[in-house]
Structure formats: structure tokens, C-alpha cells
Amino acid sequence: MRTDDLQSKHGRRHFLRFLTGGLTLALPGWALARNGLWMPDEELPITPTQIEGPFYPQPSIDQQLFNDTDLVQRAAGHEFAKGEQIIVNGVVKNRKGQPLPGSVVEIWQACATGRYHHPRDENNPALLDNNFQFWGRAITGEDGSYSFKSIIPGMYTGRTARHIHFRIDSPGLKRLTTQCYFSDFGEDNARDGLYRSLQPNERKLVTVELDSAEAAKLNTDAATQGQTIEQDRTPRSGKFDIVLG
Ligand SMILES: [Fe+2]
């Protein structure tokens, strides 16, 4: 769209708003939206829904013995999981941008070799990393924030995009099930059926940008080749804010 097109469109919006100021009071929101008279562009876009997939943990995450926010180490004193460590954090908020404290954020994912800890993935020939905690659970604080320490998920047959599954329950709101992806793997993402099913603007909302992509590539290559990544380096982190409708 050209700049002058945009300007004229904005001009039209303002004019329509001025013209329909009275109507806005008299008509319900859906009627205005249907007629293009109400544009809720002040509100944040809702995080797109993605399918749950077949590997939601059994028993459910809240029933698991180890289910905290550190997936890299199941409990103090245990071995570390293989793979490049990362921090994924963000804020759960509503469409007005207000934080949603007390929301339950659950995640589950494949280990570095691309296998889920799930009965349905038992025929997967990839080695199960028993040091990995394949899921985690966080409750958002007063500021709506959550944070997980995990690893870059491995790839597995059927998907070409590395992804982490999310399920968010916030008091009084509809459950959101989705998945997040990583901008480091743009070409893989572009070939993934589920990622491609999203509109380009929706893809942005579920794509996490981890800091310093070059270090990531080196680490992921090393992890894929079975090398252990130094555990003492600060993990790269990326933000995944979640907006509930
Ligand atoms: Fe998956």
C-alpha cells in the first residue's frame, strides 16, 4: 500500500469516527465492527492459537513430580540436559496491555534429539534425554511475567520448525493453546506446515528472537553433533509476550 493510500485511509477513518460519533453510542460493537465503523486498533492482537498436538504430557504437568520452570536440570544435583540452554520469558496480558497475574503458563517440548517424553512418541528412534525435564509450569507474578530456562528443542519427523508448546489459563478468560518458534531458524520455519498456516503478522507474534544468532548457530550445530554445551555461559534469552482475548 502506498503512503498516500495509507494517509487517505487514515483520513477516512477519522472522518468516519467523527461522522459516527453519535452512532457509536447507539449501536453494539459487533454491529459497528461488521459495518467497518468501529476499529479496535488500540487493542493488542491476540496471540494466535496453535493446535495442542499429540504430546501434551501424561499425567498432566501439574501432576508431574518435576514441573518447575527450570527444564535444563530436573532437580538440584542432577545432570544437565543436552542442548543449547535458553531463557524464554515474557508477560501474559490482556488486549489492553494490562498484565494478568495468577495465570498458569505450561510448556512442553522435545529434548535436543527431537523426542517427546510421551507414550505416543515411543517409536521415535531418537534417544530420550533423561536429564531433560520435558515440561514446566509457571504462575505469573503481579506484573504478569513468567520465565522458563530450557533448551532449543530438537527437530522431529513431521515438523521442520523447532517449537515449544504453550498452554495458558488465566482466571476468567478462555484457555489459549499455542506454540512459539525461533527466528534463528527462519528457513526451517518457512517449510513448516503449522507455521505456514499463520498469516505473516501472526507469525511475528509467535516468533521469539533470541539474542546473538551467530552464537546460537554454533551451539545448535554442536548440540546436534552430540557435544555438550558449556553450562557456565549465560543462556541467550528471548521474549514471548502472550495476549489473551
Ligand atoms: Fe511439537
mmCIF file of C-alpha atoms and ligand atoms in Angstrom:
data_model
loop_
_atom_site.group_PDB
_atom_site.id
_atom_site.type_symbol
_atom_site.label_atom_id
_atom_site.label_comp_id
_atom_site.label_asym_id
_atom_site.label_seq_id
_atom_site.Cartn_x
_atom_site.Cartn_y
_atom_site.Cartn_z
ATOM 1 C CA MET A 1 0.000 0.000 0.000
ATOM 2 C CA ARG A 2 1.375 3.445 -0.918
ATOM 3 C CA THR A 3 1.912 6.165 1.708
ATOM 4 C CA ASP A 4 -0.797 8.416 0.276
ATOM 5 C CA ASP A 5 -3.192 5.442 0.263
ATOM 6 C CA LEU A 6 -2.432 4.930 3.939
ATOM 7 C CA GLN A 7 -2.928 8.598 4.657
ATOM 8 C CA SER A 8 -6.237 8.704 2.860
ATOM 9 C CA LYS A 9 -7.337 5.554 4.642
ATOM 10 C CA HIS A 10 -6.459 7.122 7.987
ATOM 11 C CA GLY A 11 -8.218 10.300 6.928
ATOM 12 C CA ARG A 12 -11.318 8.263 6.104
ATOM 13 C CA ARG A 13 -11.132 6.554 9.490
ATOM 14 C CA HIS A 14 -11.045 9.854 11.344
ATOM 15 C CA PHE A 15 -13.850 11.249 9.240
ATOM 16 C CA LEU A 16 -15.967 8.120 9.826
ATOM 17 C CA ARG A 17 -15.291 8.295 13.530
ATOM 18 C CA PHE A 18 -16.342 11.932 13.598
ATOM 19 C CA LEU A 19 -19.407 11.192 11.495
ATOM 20 C CA THR A 20 -20.449 8.181 13.534
ATOM 21 C CA GLY A 21 -19.667 9.565 16.975
ATOM 22 C CA GLY A 22 -23.358 9.543 17.833
ATOM 23 C CA LEU A 23 -23.986 6.148 16.308
ATOM 24 C CA THR A 24 -21.224 4.581 18.403
ATOM 25 C CA LEU A 25 -23.291 5.208 21.496
ATOM 26 C CA ALA A 26 -26.414 3.675 19.996
ATOM 27 C CA LEU A 27 -25.108 0.530 18.231
ATOM 28 C CA PRO A 28 -23.445 -2.533 19.767
ATOM 29 C CA GLY A 29 -19.754 -3.139 18.987
ATOM 30 C CA TRP A 30 -20.349 -6.122 16.702
ATOM 31 C CA ALA A 31 -22.725 -4.120 14.528
ATOM 32 C CA LEU A 32 -20.228 -1.298 14.215
ATOM 33 C CA ALA A 33 -17.375 -3.735 13.515
ATOM 34 C CA ARG A 34 -19.418 -5.502 10.824
ATOM 35 C CA ASN A 35 -20.035 -2.217 9.115
ATOM 36 C CA GLY A 36 -16.403 -1.218 9.397
ATOM 37 C CA LEU A 37 -17.298 1.715 11.620
ATOM 38 C CA TRP A 38 -15.532 0.517 14.766
ATOM 39 C CA MET A 39 -11.854 -0.296 14.529
ATOM 40 C CA PRO A 40 -10.398 -1.716 17.698
ATOM 41 C CA ASP A 41 -6.854 -0.830 16.628
ATOM 42 C CA GLU A 42 -5.966 0.423 20.104
ATOM 43 C CA GLU A 43 -6.142 -3.154 21.358
ATOM 44 C CA LEU A 44 -3.266 -5.595 21.108
ATOM 45 C CA PRO A 45 -3.699 -8.536 18.734
ATOM 46 C CA ILE A 46 -4.490 -11.818 20.487
ATOM 47 C CA THR A 47 -1.695 -14.405 20.360
ATOM 48 C CA PRO A 48 -2.704 -16.875 17.630
ATOM 49 C CA THR A 49 -3.923 -20.306 18.647
ATOM 50 C CA GLN A 50 -1.957 -23.354 17.509
ATOM 51 C CA ILE A 51 -3.021 -26.979 17.896
ATOM 52 C CA GLU A 52 -2.117 -28.801 21.110
ATOM 53 C CA GLY A 53 -0.615 -31.731 19.200
ATOM 54 C CA PRO A 54 -0.406 -35.344 20.419
ATOM 55 C CA PHE A 55 2.270 -34.909 23.087
ATOM 56 C CA TYR A 56 0.692 -32.991 25.972
ATOM 57 C CA PRO A 57 2.262 -34.757 28.981
ATOM 58 C CA GLN A 58 0.664 -37.711 30.730
ATOM 59 C CA PRO A 59 -0.097 -37.246 33.579
ATOM 60 C CA SER A 60 -0.780 -33.538 33.202
ATOM 61 C CA ILE A 61 2.019 -31.114 34.034
ATOM 62 C CA ASP A 62 0.565 -30.090 37.410
ATOM 63 C CA GLN A 63 0.660 -33.775 38.457
ATOM 64 C CA GLN A 64 4.316 -34.333 37.495
ATOM 65 C CA LEU A 65 6.988 -34.789 40.158
ATOM 66 C CA PHE A 66 9.369 -32.333 38.464
ATOM 67 C CA ASN A 67 7.454 -29.457 36.900
ATOM 68 C CA ASP A 68 9.205 -26.216 37.798
ATOM 69 C CA THR A 69 10.468 -23.532 35.428
ATOM 70 C CA ASP A 70 13.982 -24.984 35.007
ATOM 71 C CA LEU A 71 13.771 -27.694 32.341
ATOM 72 C CA VAL A 72 17.546 -27.927 31.959
ATOM 73 C CA GLN A 73 18.042 -29.610 35.310
ATOM 74 C CA ARG A 74 15.262 -31.771 36.757
ATOM 75 C CA ALA A 75 16.330 -31.132 40.334
ATOM 76 C CA ALA A 76 19.345 -29.757 42.183
ATOM 77 C CA GLY A 77 22.308 -32.100 41.874
ATOM 78 C CA HIS A 78 21.005 -33.795 38.702
ATOM 79 C CA GLU A 79 22.917 -33.856 35.426
ATOM 80 C CA PHE A 80 22.189 -31.085 32.919
ATOM 81 C CA ALA A 81 20.161 -31.761 29.793
ATOM 82 C CA LYS A 82 21.898 -31.749 26.417
ATOM 83 C CA GLY A 83 21.348 -28.882 24.041
ATOM 84 C CA GLU A 84 21.757 -25.129 23.984
ATOM 85 C CA GLN A 85 20.284 -23.521 27.050
ATOM 86 C CA ILE A 86 17.904 -20.634 26.541
ATOM 87 C CA ILE A 87 15.648 -18.421 28.614
ATOM 88 C CA VAL A 88 12.155 -17.780 27.282
ATOM 89 C CA ASN A 89 10.290 -15.146 29.215
ATOM 90 C CA GLY A 90 7.501 -12.680 28.751
ATOM 91 C CA VAL A 91 4.341 -11.132 30.081
ATOM 92 C CA VAL A 92 0.823 -12.538 29.948
ATOM 93 C CA LYS A 93 -1.562 -9.656 29.324
ATOM 94 C CA ASN A 94 -4.996 -8.758 28.047
ATOM 95 C CA ARG A 95 -5.765 -6.846 24.863
ATOM 96 C CA LYS A 96 -5.474 -3.563 26.703
ATOM 97 C CA GLY A 97 -1.913 -4.474 27.649
ATOM 98 C CA GLN A 98 -2.758 -4.975 31.321
ATOM 99 C CA PRO A 99 -0.753 -7.756 33.000
ATOM 100 C CA LEU A 100 -2.634 -10.884 34.070
ATOM 101 C CA PRO A 101 -1.219 -12.043 37.416
ATOM 102 C CA GLY A 102 -2.016 -15.554 38.613
ATOM 103 C CA SER A 103 -2.089 -17.009 35.092
ATOM 104 C CA VAL A 104 -0.845 -20.584 34.775
ATOM 105 C CA VAL A 105 1.667 -20.983 31.947
ATOM 106 C CA GLU A 106 2.511 -24.558 30.983
ATOM 107 C CA ILE A 107 5.097 -25.540 28.380
ATOM 108 C CA TRP A 108 6.181 -28.853 26.891
ATOM 109 C CA GLN A 109 8.687 -29.670 24.166
ATOM 110 C CA ALA A 110 11.067 -32.207 22.633
ATOM 111 C CA CYS A 111 14.575 -32.727 24.024
ATOM 112 C CA ALA A 112 17.677 -31.851 21.976
ATOM 113 C CA THR A 113 17.428 -35.050 19.940
ATOM 114 C CA GLY A 114 13.833 -34.294 18.926
ATOM 115 C CA ARG A 115 11.934 -36.696 21.112
ATOM 116 C CA TYR A 116 8.996 -36.149 23.474
ATOM 117 C CA HIS A 117 8.656 -37.891 26.809
ATOM 118 C CA HIS A 118 5.298 -39.370 25.894
ATOM 119 C CA PRO A 119 3.872 -42.872 25.236
ATOM 120 C CA ARG A 120 2.843 -41.763 21.734
ATOM 121 C CA ASP A 121 6.471 -40.980 20.865
ATOM 122 C CA GLU A 122 7.920 -44.324 21.947
ATOM 123 C CA ASN A 123 8.570 -45.474 18.374
ATOM 124 C CA ASN A 124 10.730 -42.422 17.774
ATOM 125 C CA PRO A 125 14.290 -43.808 17.308
ATOM 126 C CA ALA A 126 15.856 -40.631 18.732
ATOM 127 C CA LEU A 127 17.487 -41.042 22.128
ATOM 128 C CA LEU A 128 15.442 -39.766 25.076
ATOM 129 C CA ASP A 129 17.462 -37.343 27.184
ATOM 130 C CA ASN A 130 16.521 -38.476 30.677
ATOM 131 C CA ASN A 131 18.185 -35.440 32.201
ATOM 132 C CA PHE A 132 15.767 -33.118 30.468
ATOM 133 C CA GLN A 133 12.574 -32.045 32.219
ATOM 134 C CA PHE A 134 10.286 -32.142 29.215
ATOM 135 C CA TRP A 135 7.707 -29.718 30.640
ATOM 136 C CA GLY A 136 7.366 -26.852 33.067
ATOM 137 C CA ARG A 137 4.810 -24.728 34.839
ATOM 138 C CA ALA A 138 4.886 -21.085 35.902
ATOM 139 C CA ILE A 139 2.396 -18.825 37.633
ATOM 140 C CA THR A 140 2.651 -15.207 36.555
ATOM 141 C CA GLY A 141 3.576 -12.608 39.126
ATOM 142 C CA GLU A 142 1.877 -9.271 39.848
ATOM 143 C CA ASP A 143 3.447 -7.866 36.685
ATOM 144 C CA GLY A 144 2.123 -10.782 34.587
ATOM 145 C CA SER A 145 5.634 -12.079 33.969
ATOM 146 C CA TYR A 146 6.864 -15.639 33.608
ATOM 147 C CA SER A 147 10.248 -17.143 32.760
ATOM 148 C CA PHE A 148 11.481 -20.603 31.766
ATOM 149 C CA LYS A 149 15.002 -21.950 31.409
ATOM 150 C CA SER A 150 15.075 -24.613 28.722
ATOM 151 C CA ILE A 151 16.942 -25.712 25.608
ATOM 152 C CA ILE A 152 16.434 -25.158 21.886
ATOM 153 C CA PRO A 153 14.015 -28.003 21.054
ATOM 154 C CA GLY A 154 15.237 -30.693 18.677
ATOM 155 C CA MET A 155 13.564 -31.382 15.343
ATOM 156 C CA TYR A 156 11.420 -34.428 14.689
ATOM 157 C CA THR A 157 9.699 -36.085 11.753
ATOM 158 C CA GLY A 158 6.539 -34.298 10.739
ATOM 159 C CA ARG A 159 7.676 -30.816 11.729
ATOM 160 C CA THR A 160 10.507 -28.750 10.346
ATOM 161 C CA ALA A 161 10.250 -25.920 12.879
ATOM 162 C CA ARG A 162 11.728 -26.082 16.352
ATOM 163 C CA HIS A 163 8.937 -25.099 18.718
ATOM 164 C CA ILE A 164 7.773 -25.014 22.315
ATOM 165 C CA HIS A 165 4.137 -25.778 23.134
ATOM 166 C CA PHE A 166 2.336 -23.350 25.453
ATOM 167 C CA ARG A 167 -0.954 -23.556 27.298
ATOM 168 C CA ILE A 168 -2.134 -20.569 29.310
ATOM 169 C CA ASP A 169 -5.004 -20.446 31.792
ATOM 170 C CA SER A 170 -5.872 -17.069 33.206
ATOM 171 C CA PRO A 171 -8.724 -16.597 35.698
ATOM 172 C CA GLY A 172 -11.948 -15.696 33.900
ATOM 173 C CA LEU A 173 -10.502 -15.984 30.389
ATOM 174 C CA LYS A 174 -10.613 -18.649 27.721
ATOM 175 C CA ARG A 175 -7.640 -21.041 27.661
ATOM 176 C CA LEU A 176 -5.034 -20.305 25.000
ATOM 177 C CA THR A 177 -3.023 -23.138 23.452
ATOM 178 C CA THR A 178 -0.223 -22.130 21.142
ATOM 179 C CA GLN A 179 3.404 -22.734 20.122
ATOM 180 C CA CYS A 180 6.406 -20.447 19.900
ATOM 181 C CA TYR A 181 9.145 -20.556 17.273
ATOM 182 C CA PHE A 182 12.622 -19.067 16.911
ATOM 183 C CA SER A 183 13.736 -16.507 14.357
ATOM 184 C CA ASP A 184 17.176 -18.184 14.205
ATOM 185 C CA PHE A 185 15.601 -20.925 12.106
ATOM 186 C CA GLY A 186 13.763 -18.851 9.517
ATOM 187 C CA GLU A 187 14.215 -21.319 6.640
ATOM 188 C CA ASP A 188 13.032 -24.282 8.700
ATOM 189 C CA ASN A 189 10.057 -22.281 9.961
ATOM 190 C CA ALA A 190 9.134 -21.309 6.401
ATOM 191 C CA ARG A 191 8.822 -25.003 5.441
ATOM 192 C CA ASP A 192 6.744 -25.964 8.484
ATOM 193 C CA GLY A 193 3.062 -26.584 7.752
ATOM 194 C CA LEU A 194 1.760 -25.222 11.044
ATOM 195 C CA TYR A 195 3.935 -22.126 10.928
ATOM 196 C CA ARG A 196 2.895 -21.514 7.340
ATOM 197 C CA SER A 197 -0.768 -21.799 8.276
ATOM 198 C CA LEU A 198 -0.399 -18.488 10.129
ATOM 199 C CA GLN A 199 -0.716 -15.103 8.457
ATOM 200 C CA PRO A 200 2.604 -13.188 8.256
ATOM 201 C CA ASN A 201 1.542 -10.762 11.015
ATOM 202 C CA GLU A 202 0.536 -13.732 13.205
ATOM 203 C CA ARG A 203 3.896 -15.442 12.621
ATOM 204 C CA LYS A 204 5.630 -12.413 14.137
ATOM 205 C CA LEU A 205 3.537 -12.776 17.300
ATOM 206 C CA VAL A 206 4.739 -16.335 17.939
ATOM 207 C CA THR A 207 8.366 -15.984 16.799
ATOM 208 C CA VAL A 208 10.913 -15.454 19.536
ATOM 209 C CA GLU A 209 14.094 -13.556 18.774
ATOM 210 C CA LEU A 210 16.942 -14.875 20.858
ATOM 211 C CA ASP A 211 19.859 -12.512 21.312
ATOM 212 C CA SER A 212 23.027 -13.078 19.216
ATOM 213 C CA ALA A 213 22.056 -15.507 16.464
ATOM 214 C CA GLU A 214 25.615 -16.415 15.461
ATOM 215 C CA ALA A 215 26.459 -17.928 18.830
ATOM 216 C CA ALA A 216 23.195 -19.826 18.600
ATOM 217 C CA LYS A 217 24.031 -21.419 15.282
ATOM 218 C CA LEU A 218 27.384 -22.645 16.603
ATOM 219 C CA ASN A 219 25.797 -24.010 19.742
ATOM 220 C CA THR A 220 22.937 -25.720 17.945
ATOM 221 C CA ASP A 221 25.336 -27.373 15.487
ATOM 222 C CA ALA A 222 27.436 -28.614 18.399
ATOM 223 C CA ALA A 223 24.371 -29.896 20.250
ATOM 224 C CA THR A 224 23.125 -31.711 17.149
ATOM 225 C CA GLN A 225 26.507 -33.430 16.925
ATOM 226 C CA GLY A 226 26.117 -34.638 20.494
ATOM 227 C CA GLN A 227 28.571 -32.245 22.078
ATOM 228 C CA THR A 228 27.791 -30.799 25.470
ATOM 229 C CA ILE A 229 27.471 -27.055 25.529
ATOM 230 C CA GLU A 230 29.333 -25.247 28.293
ATOM 231 C CA GLN A 231 26.933 -24.929 31.178
ATOM 232 C CA ASP A 232 28.525 -21.864 32.726
ATOM 233 C CA ARG A 233 27.819 -19.412 29.945
ATOM 234 C CA THR A 234 24.821 -17.153 30.278
ATOM 235 C CA PRO A 235 21.993 -18.592 28.196
ATOM 236 C CA ARG A 236 20.669 -16.461 25.386
ATOM 237 C CA SER A 237 17.191 -15.193 26.053
ATOM 238 C CA GLY A 238 14.127 -14.256 24.052
ATOM 239 C CA LYS A 239 10.816 -12.658 24.813
ATOM 240 C CA PHE A 240 7.430 -14.236 24.173
ATOM 241 C CA ASP A 241 4.606 -11.989 25.350
ATOM 242 C CA ILE A 242 1.201 -13.628 25.336
ATOM 243 C CA VAL A 243 -2.013 -11.721 24.772
ATOM 244 C CA LEU A 244 -5.281 -13.363 25.792
ATOM 245 C CA GLY A 245 -8.644 -12.366 24.377
HETATM 246 FE FE FE B 1 5.501 -30.427 18.994
#
